[in-house]
C-alpha cells in the first residue's frame, strides 16, 4: 500500500566515506536495501559505513534476519556481526540494493564498478579477471592460481576463492556491500584490499514473488524470477532463476560471427528450517553456467620496440601479406582465426546455522563450491595462424567451514571465530603453434623462418595441480569507554600451506617429444625449444602469520562521528603455477617458484556527518596503505606465446581521499555526487618487466620513452626500474553522480508515479600494462545512463533505459601482443545499449 510522509522529512541515506549511489526515490511497500528510507519511500542504493559482514535480509516476525534494515529513521546493520546503526559503525562500505542493481542494469561486478568509484574490474575472460579496490587486490595480467585474492568475494557469508565468480550474473540479490581496506578480524578468509559481500534474498514465511523481463538492442533478452513462501509453519523455501542472452558487440570477419556475446543461466534454491525462535538453519544450493562466443580482441595500434625492425609488427605482417580488417578499433571488427570458447560453470551448496544463546549468537557456515572452466583463446591477437591453440581448462573444488560467536552488552561487544579452507585445482593446458609461426617467430636471417613446418604443429601440454590449505582464529572487541568513545582492537592468527605441481611436455609437429639434457640439438630443435621449453617443478609454501587492527571512534555530536584505524595485515605467500623462468641452460630458476607474503600497513581516518534535519549527508575519509613484497604478475614474452609468472615488487603504496555528498530535499527528488582521488604507485620495483617500447633490445639504455614521462630506461633487455610509476588499472580520479525525480500519476487505472533517473560515472586515464607504457594508457571516459518509467503501488513497474547514452568510445583493457612486436590489441567497452524492462512483484 502507498504510504504518506507526515511531519518532518526523514534523513537521507547515510553514506560511506567513499561512495554513495542514492536510491531512486519511489513509493513502494518494501525497502530494497539497507538504506535509511523515508516512510513509504524505498531507495534502491545507499552507502552505509561498516566494517564487514552480512548484508541485508528482509525480516519478518517469523524469520531470522541477519542483515541491515531500517527502523524509523536509522539504518541497522549486522556488519560487525551484531545489529547496530550504520552511522555509528566507524569504517566505510558502499551498499547497493538489489532494486538499484536491477534498475541500472548492473547485473554483474563489471557493471557494479560504475556505481562504486574505487572498485576496479578487468576481465579478458572469466579466468583472467581482476577485481581490485583502491588499486590493490590481484596482479594485473594473466591469472596465476598460486596466489590469493586481495579482494574477497562472499555470497551469503560463503567465500568464493575464484574471481571468475565475479563474471556471473547476480542472482536474486538483496544487496551488495563493497568494503575497503584489510578484512580479517571479522571475516573468515583474510583479504588485504577489501571485500565484495553479496547477500541474496532469503526464504520467507509470507508468500511472495517477483518476475521481470527485459529486451533491448543487440538482441538482448533477460528474464528473472523468484518465489518464496512457507512449506510448513517451521519450513520455508525460496527458488530463483535468471537468464541473460545477448548478441556480441564485435564482428569476427573470419568466422562471420559476433563475439563478446552473453549466454548466462543461473539457478538458486534455499530451505529455511526454524524449529524454535532461537534457531534457524538454512540449506542453499546454486548452479550457474556461461556459454558465450567469447573472448576476443581488436587491433588498436602498433608502436616501435627495441627489436630489430624486421622483427617488429609492420615487417612481420608485410612479409605474410597480412592486414587487419580495420585499424579503427571502434569499427568493432576482428579476424581472429582460433575458435573462441568460454564455457564456465560454477555452483555449490552451503549449510548455515544461527543459534541465539542468551546475549550472543553462535553461527556455523559449512560450504562446498566448484568451478569448471573450458576455454579456447586466440593469443596472437591476429588473423594469422601463429598461436593456433591457447587454452587452460581447469576444475576446482573448495571446502570451507566457519564458526563464530558474537556477544553484545552495554559495555562490550565481541566476535570470536575460526575458519578452515581447502582448495584443489587441476588444470590441463594446451598451447600450439600454427602455419604462420615460423615466419613470425624465427629471425628472418635464419633460413628456417621460411619453412612453415619447423613450428607448425609444435605443441606444449601443461599439467598442473594446486592444493591450498588455510586455517585461522580471529576476533574483535568493541569497548565502549563512554557513550561517545569506543575502542576496537582485533586480532587474527593464520596458517597457510600451498602444494603445487607443474609439468610442460613439448612435442614437434611429427609427435616427437623434445627433451632437455641432450648433448646437442639440431637447428630445428633449437628453434622449437626457443618457443616452448619443457619444465617440471613442484613448488611448496607454508607459513604462519599474526595480524591485528585497532580502531578508535568518537561521537562529537549525535550526527557527527570521527574515527581512525590502523591495520597490520598480510597476503599469503604464493607459488608459481604457470611455470618459472629458465637460465641459459633452460633449467628452471627454482628461486622463482615461490613468492613472498605481502606485508600490509593500512591507515585510515574519517568523519561522517548528517545535517539539515538529516536531509543531507557529507562524509570524508583519507587512507594510506603501504605494502612490502607486493605480489606482481610479470610477463615473460617469448617469441610466439605470452607467459606470466609471479614475482615480488619491493614496495607499493596506495593513498588518497574519498568523499560523498547526498541530498534529499523532498520525497520527489534526490541527488548525489561521490568521488575519490587515488594515488597508487610502485614505490620500489627495480627489476620489473620492461614496457614494449623498452623491450627487445640487446644493450641497456637510459633513454626515456617519448609520451611516457618518468619511465626509467632499461636495466637489461628484460628488466626495468619502474619505481614511482602508477599501478595498472588505477585512475587517479573517479566519480559517480546522479539524481532521480518522480511525480504521482495514474496509468491504465493504476495509481503510482512516473519517474526519471540518471546515473553517471567518470574515471580518468589508467595504465593497462603491468609496467606503464606510452602505448597502453587507456584514456579517461564518462558514461551516462538514463531510465524513464512508471511504477504502481500494486508492484507493477515498466521503464525504458539507455546505457552509455552518448555512445562513448572507450576501452575496458589494452593488451600487449606476444613477442614484443609492438602490436597492441584491445577490448572496447560496450557501445550504446537501450531497451525496456517490465517487472512485477507481489
XYZ file of N, CA and C in Angstrom, residues 565-654:
270
model
N 41.736 4.396 12.119
C 42.011 2.956 12.091
C 43.442 2.692 11.665
N 44.054 1.707 12.302
C 45.330 1.164 11.835
C 45.182 -0.340 11.739
N 45.676 -0.923 10.633
C 45.618 -2.370 10.464
C 46.959 -2.875 9.970
N 47.470 -3.892 10.630
C 48.653 -4.623 10.162
C 48.155 -5.947 9.624
N 48.230 -6.093 8.310
C 47.672 -7.269 7.682
C 48.720 -7.942 6.802
N 48.302 -8.947 6.048
C 49.212 -9.703 5.218
C 48.428 -10.338 4.079
N 49.121 -10.714 3.049
C 48.572 -11.551 1.993
C 49.468 -12.771 1.883
N 48.870 -13.933 1.944
C 49.636 -15.171 1.989
C 50.611 -15.272 0.833
N 51.747 -15.907 1.099
C 52.705 -16.186 0.036
C 52.106 -17.094 -1.020
N 52.730 -17.124 -2.184
C 52.181 -17.894 -3.284
C 53.228 -18.768 -3.953
N 52.745 -19.569 -4.895
C 53.626 -20.389 -5.712
C 53.279 -20.164 -7.171
N 54.279 -20.309 -8.024
C 54.065 -20.129 -9.454
C 53.484 -21.398 -10.057
N 52.290 -21.269 -10.608
C 51.590 -22.412 -11.188
C 51.579 -22.385 -12.716
N 52.254 -21.424 -13.326
C 52.323 -21.347 -14.788
C 53.741 -21.553 -15.301
N 54.590 -22.137 -14.481
C 55.981 -22.281 -14.874
C 56.795 -21.090 -14.416
N 58.131 -21.250 -14.448
C 59.036 -20.206 -13.989
C 60.080 -19.928 -15.072
N 60.795 -18.801 -14.969
C 61.850 -18.510 -15.947
C 62.946 -19.577 -15.910
N 63.723 -19.630 -16.975
C 64.817 -20.601 -17.058
C 66.133 -19.870 -17.241
N 67.231 -20.560 -16.921
C 68.551 -19.972 -17.106
C 69.051 -20.265 -18.518
N 70.322 -19.974 -18.760
C 70.884 -20.124 -20.105
C 70.877 -21.575 -20.572
N 70.842 -22.515 -19.636
C 70.811 -23.938 -19.995
C 69.384 -24.493 -19.976
N 68.390 -23.596 -19.943
C 66.976 -23.969 -19.929
C 66.547 -24.703 -18.661
N 67.316 -24.544 -17.586
C 66.927 -25.112 -16.306
C 66.012 -24.137 -15.564
N 64.951 -24.608 -14.928
C 64.059 -23.692 -14.208
C 64.780 -23.012 -13.052
N 64.518 -21.736 -12.903
C 65.084 -20.972 -11.794
C 64.165 -21.186 -10.598
N 64.531 -22.141 -9.740
C 63.634 -22.580 -8.683
C 63.392 -21.500 -7.630
N 64.292 -20.531 -7.546
C 64.064 -19.434 -6.607
C 62.810 -18.640 -6.965
N 62.377 -18.744 -8.229
C 61.174 -18.036 -8.678
C 59.905 -18.847 -8.452
N 60.043 -20.059 -7.925
C 58.880 -20.928 -7.791
C 57.948 -20.483 -6.670
N 58.470 -19.794 -5.664
C 57.644 -19.304 -4.571
C 57.697 -17.785 -4.520
N 56.655 -17.202 -3.970
C 56.520 -15.753 -3.880
C 56.285 -15.385 -2.423
N 56.985 -14.373 -1.951
C 56.910 -13.998 -0.544
C 55.539 -13.421 -0.195
N 55.128 -13.553 1.074
C 53.877 -12.920 1.509
C 53.980 -11.398 1.422
N 52.853 -10.758 1.204
C 52.802 -9.297 1.279
C 52.663 -8.874 2.739
N 53.333 -7.797 3.081
C 53.201 -7.185 4.404
C 52.467 -5.864 4.238
N 51.320 -5.712 4.907
C 50.418 -4.590 4.659
C 50.251 -3.756 5.919
N 50.415 -2.441 5.767
C 50.118 -1.473 6.823
C 49.070 -0.508 6.269
N 47.905 -0.449 6.920
C 46.811 0.388 6.437
C 46.436 1.419 7.494
N 46.357 2.676 7.080
C 45.980 3.782 7.963
C 44.764 4.475 7.355
N 43.784 4.810 8.190
C 42.582 5.455 7.667
C 41.962 6.319 8.746
N 41.431 7.467 8.359
C 40.710 8.354 9.271
C 39.555 8.981 8.502
N 38.464 9.218 9.205
C 37.322 9.776 8.514
C 36.359 10.465 9.445
N 35.464 11.224 8.833
C 34.404 11.892 9.570
C 33.105 11.679 8.814
N 32.042 11.389 9.560
C 30.737 11.125 8.979
C 29.738 12.106 9.563
N 29.011 12.804 8.701
C 28.122 13.853 9.180
C 26.766 13.768 8.501
N 25.731 14.199 9.245
C 24.401 14.419 8.699
C 23.937 15.793 9.167
N 23.206 16.502 8.330
C 22.764 17.853 8.675
C 21.483 18.175 7.910
N 20.979 19.393 8.117
C 19.725 19.846 7.510
C 18.598 18.869 7.858
N 18.446 18.646 9.182
C 17.464 17.676 9.671
C 17.629 16.335 8.991
N 18.877 15.970 8.747
C 19.248 14.703 8.112
C 18.738 14.576 6.677
N 18.470 15.718 6.051
C 18.162 15.688 4.621
C 19.429 15.560 3.780
N 20.573 15.887 4.362
C 21.828 15.876 3.610
C 22.898 15.151 4.416
N 23.827 14.562 3.699
C 24.938 13.831 4.308
C 26.217 14.156 3.568
N 27.266 14.385 4.325
C 28.593 14.570 3.738
C 29.598 13.788 4.568
N 30.362 12.926 3.913
C 31.368 12.109 4.580
C 32.701 12.273 3.875
N 33.759 12.155 4.642
C 35.107 12.331 4.099
C 36.042 11.358 4.786
N 36.932 10.739 4.017
C 37.944 9.875 4.616
C 39.252 10.014 3.855
N 40.319 9.732 4.557
C 41.642 9.675 3.946
C 42.257 8.327 4.312
N 43.097 7.802 3.427
C 43.677 6.486 3.690
C 45.077 6.422 3.105
N 45.846 5.498 3.643
C 47.159 5.173 3.099
C 47.440 3.706 3.397
N 47.861 2.972 2.361
C 48.224 1.568 2.501
C 49.631 1.367 1.966
N 50.526 0.864 2.810
C 51.899 0.547 2.414
C 52.047 -0.967 2.364
N 52.600 -1.474 1.263
C 52.758 -2.910 1.082
C 54.207 -3.225 0.761
N 54.785 -4.136 1.515
C 56.098 -4.665 1.206
C 55.968 -6.014 0.520
N 56.865 -6.299 -0.417
C 56.834 -7.553 -1.184
C 55.513 -7.734 -1.938
N 55.071 -6.683 -2.590
C 53.826 -6.709 -3.355
C 53.910 -7.780 -4.443
N 52.889 -8.623 -4.511
C 52.882 -9.714 -5.481
C 52.435 -9.195 -6.845
N 53.360 -9.261 -7.809
C 53.103 -8.730 -9.141
C 53.189 -9.847 -10.165
N 52.384 -9.757 -11.194
C 52.421 -10.723 -12.281
C 53.359 -10.197 -13.357
N 54.413 -10.911 -13.619
C 55.459 -10.477 -14.533
C 55.271 -11.189 -15.869
N 55.345 -10.444 -16.952
C 55.227 -11.030 -18.286
C 56.578 -11.522 -18.758
N 56.585 -12.751 -19.259
C 57.795 -13.324 -19.833
C 57.510 -13.535 -21.314
N 57.805 -12.506 -22.135
C 57.416 -12.541 -23.537
C 58.323 -13.423 -24.368
N 57.883 -14.638 -24.664
C 58.614 -15.469 -25.594
C 58.153 -15.127 -27.008
N 58.828 -15.691 -27.995
C 58.567 -15.289 -29.365
C 57.118 -15.493 -29.772
N 56.578 -16.649 -29.493
C 55.272 -16.957 -30.037
C 54.189 -17.126 -29.008
N 54.482 -16.902 -27.731
C 53.477 -17.149 -26.711
C 53.695 -16.184 -25.557
N 52.611 -15.785 -24.954
C 52.685 -14.891 -23.807
C 52.631 -15.724 -22.544
N 53.640 -15.632 -21.716
C 53.696 -16.371 -20.461
C 53.660 -15.378 -19.307
N 53.254 -15.849 -18.161
C 53.262 -14.996 -16.994
C 53.735 -15.765 -15.777
N 54.450 -15.119 -14.885
C 54.829 -15.737 -13.619
C 54.828 -14.670 -12.542
N 54.895 -15.106 -11.309
C 54.790 -14.202 -10.174
C 56.154 -13.777 -9.664
N 56.187 -12.548 -9.166
C 57.387 -12.030 -8.521
C 56.945 -11.013 -7.475
N 57.907 -10.525 -6.694
C 57.614 -9.520 -5.673
C 58.193 -8.173 -6.057
N 57.332 -7.146 -6.071
C 57.818 -5.768 -6.125
C 58.171 -5.362 -4.698
N 59.277 -4.614 -4.562
C 59.756 -4.340 -3.203
C 58.753 -3.548 -2.366
N 58.219 -2.443 -2.919
C 57.318 -1.602 -2.133
C 56.247 -1.000 -3.037
N 55.013 -0.958 -2.507
C 53.880 -0.335 -3.189
C 53.131 0.514 -2.175
N 52.583 1.624 -2.648
C 51.787 2.481 -1.763
C 50.528 2.939 -2.489
N 49.406 2.874 -1.778
C 48.155 3.443 -2.269
C 47.644 4.408 -1.216
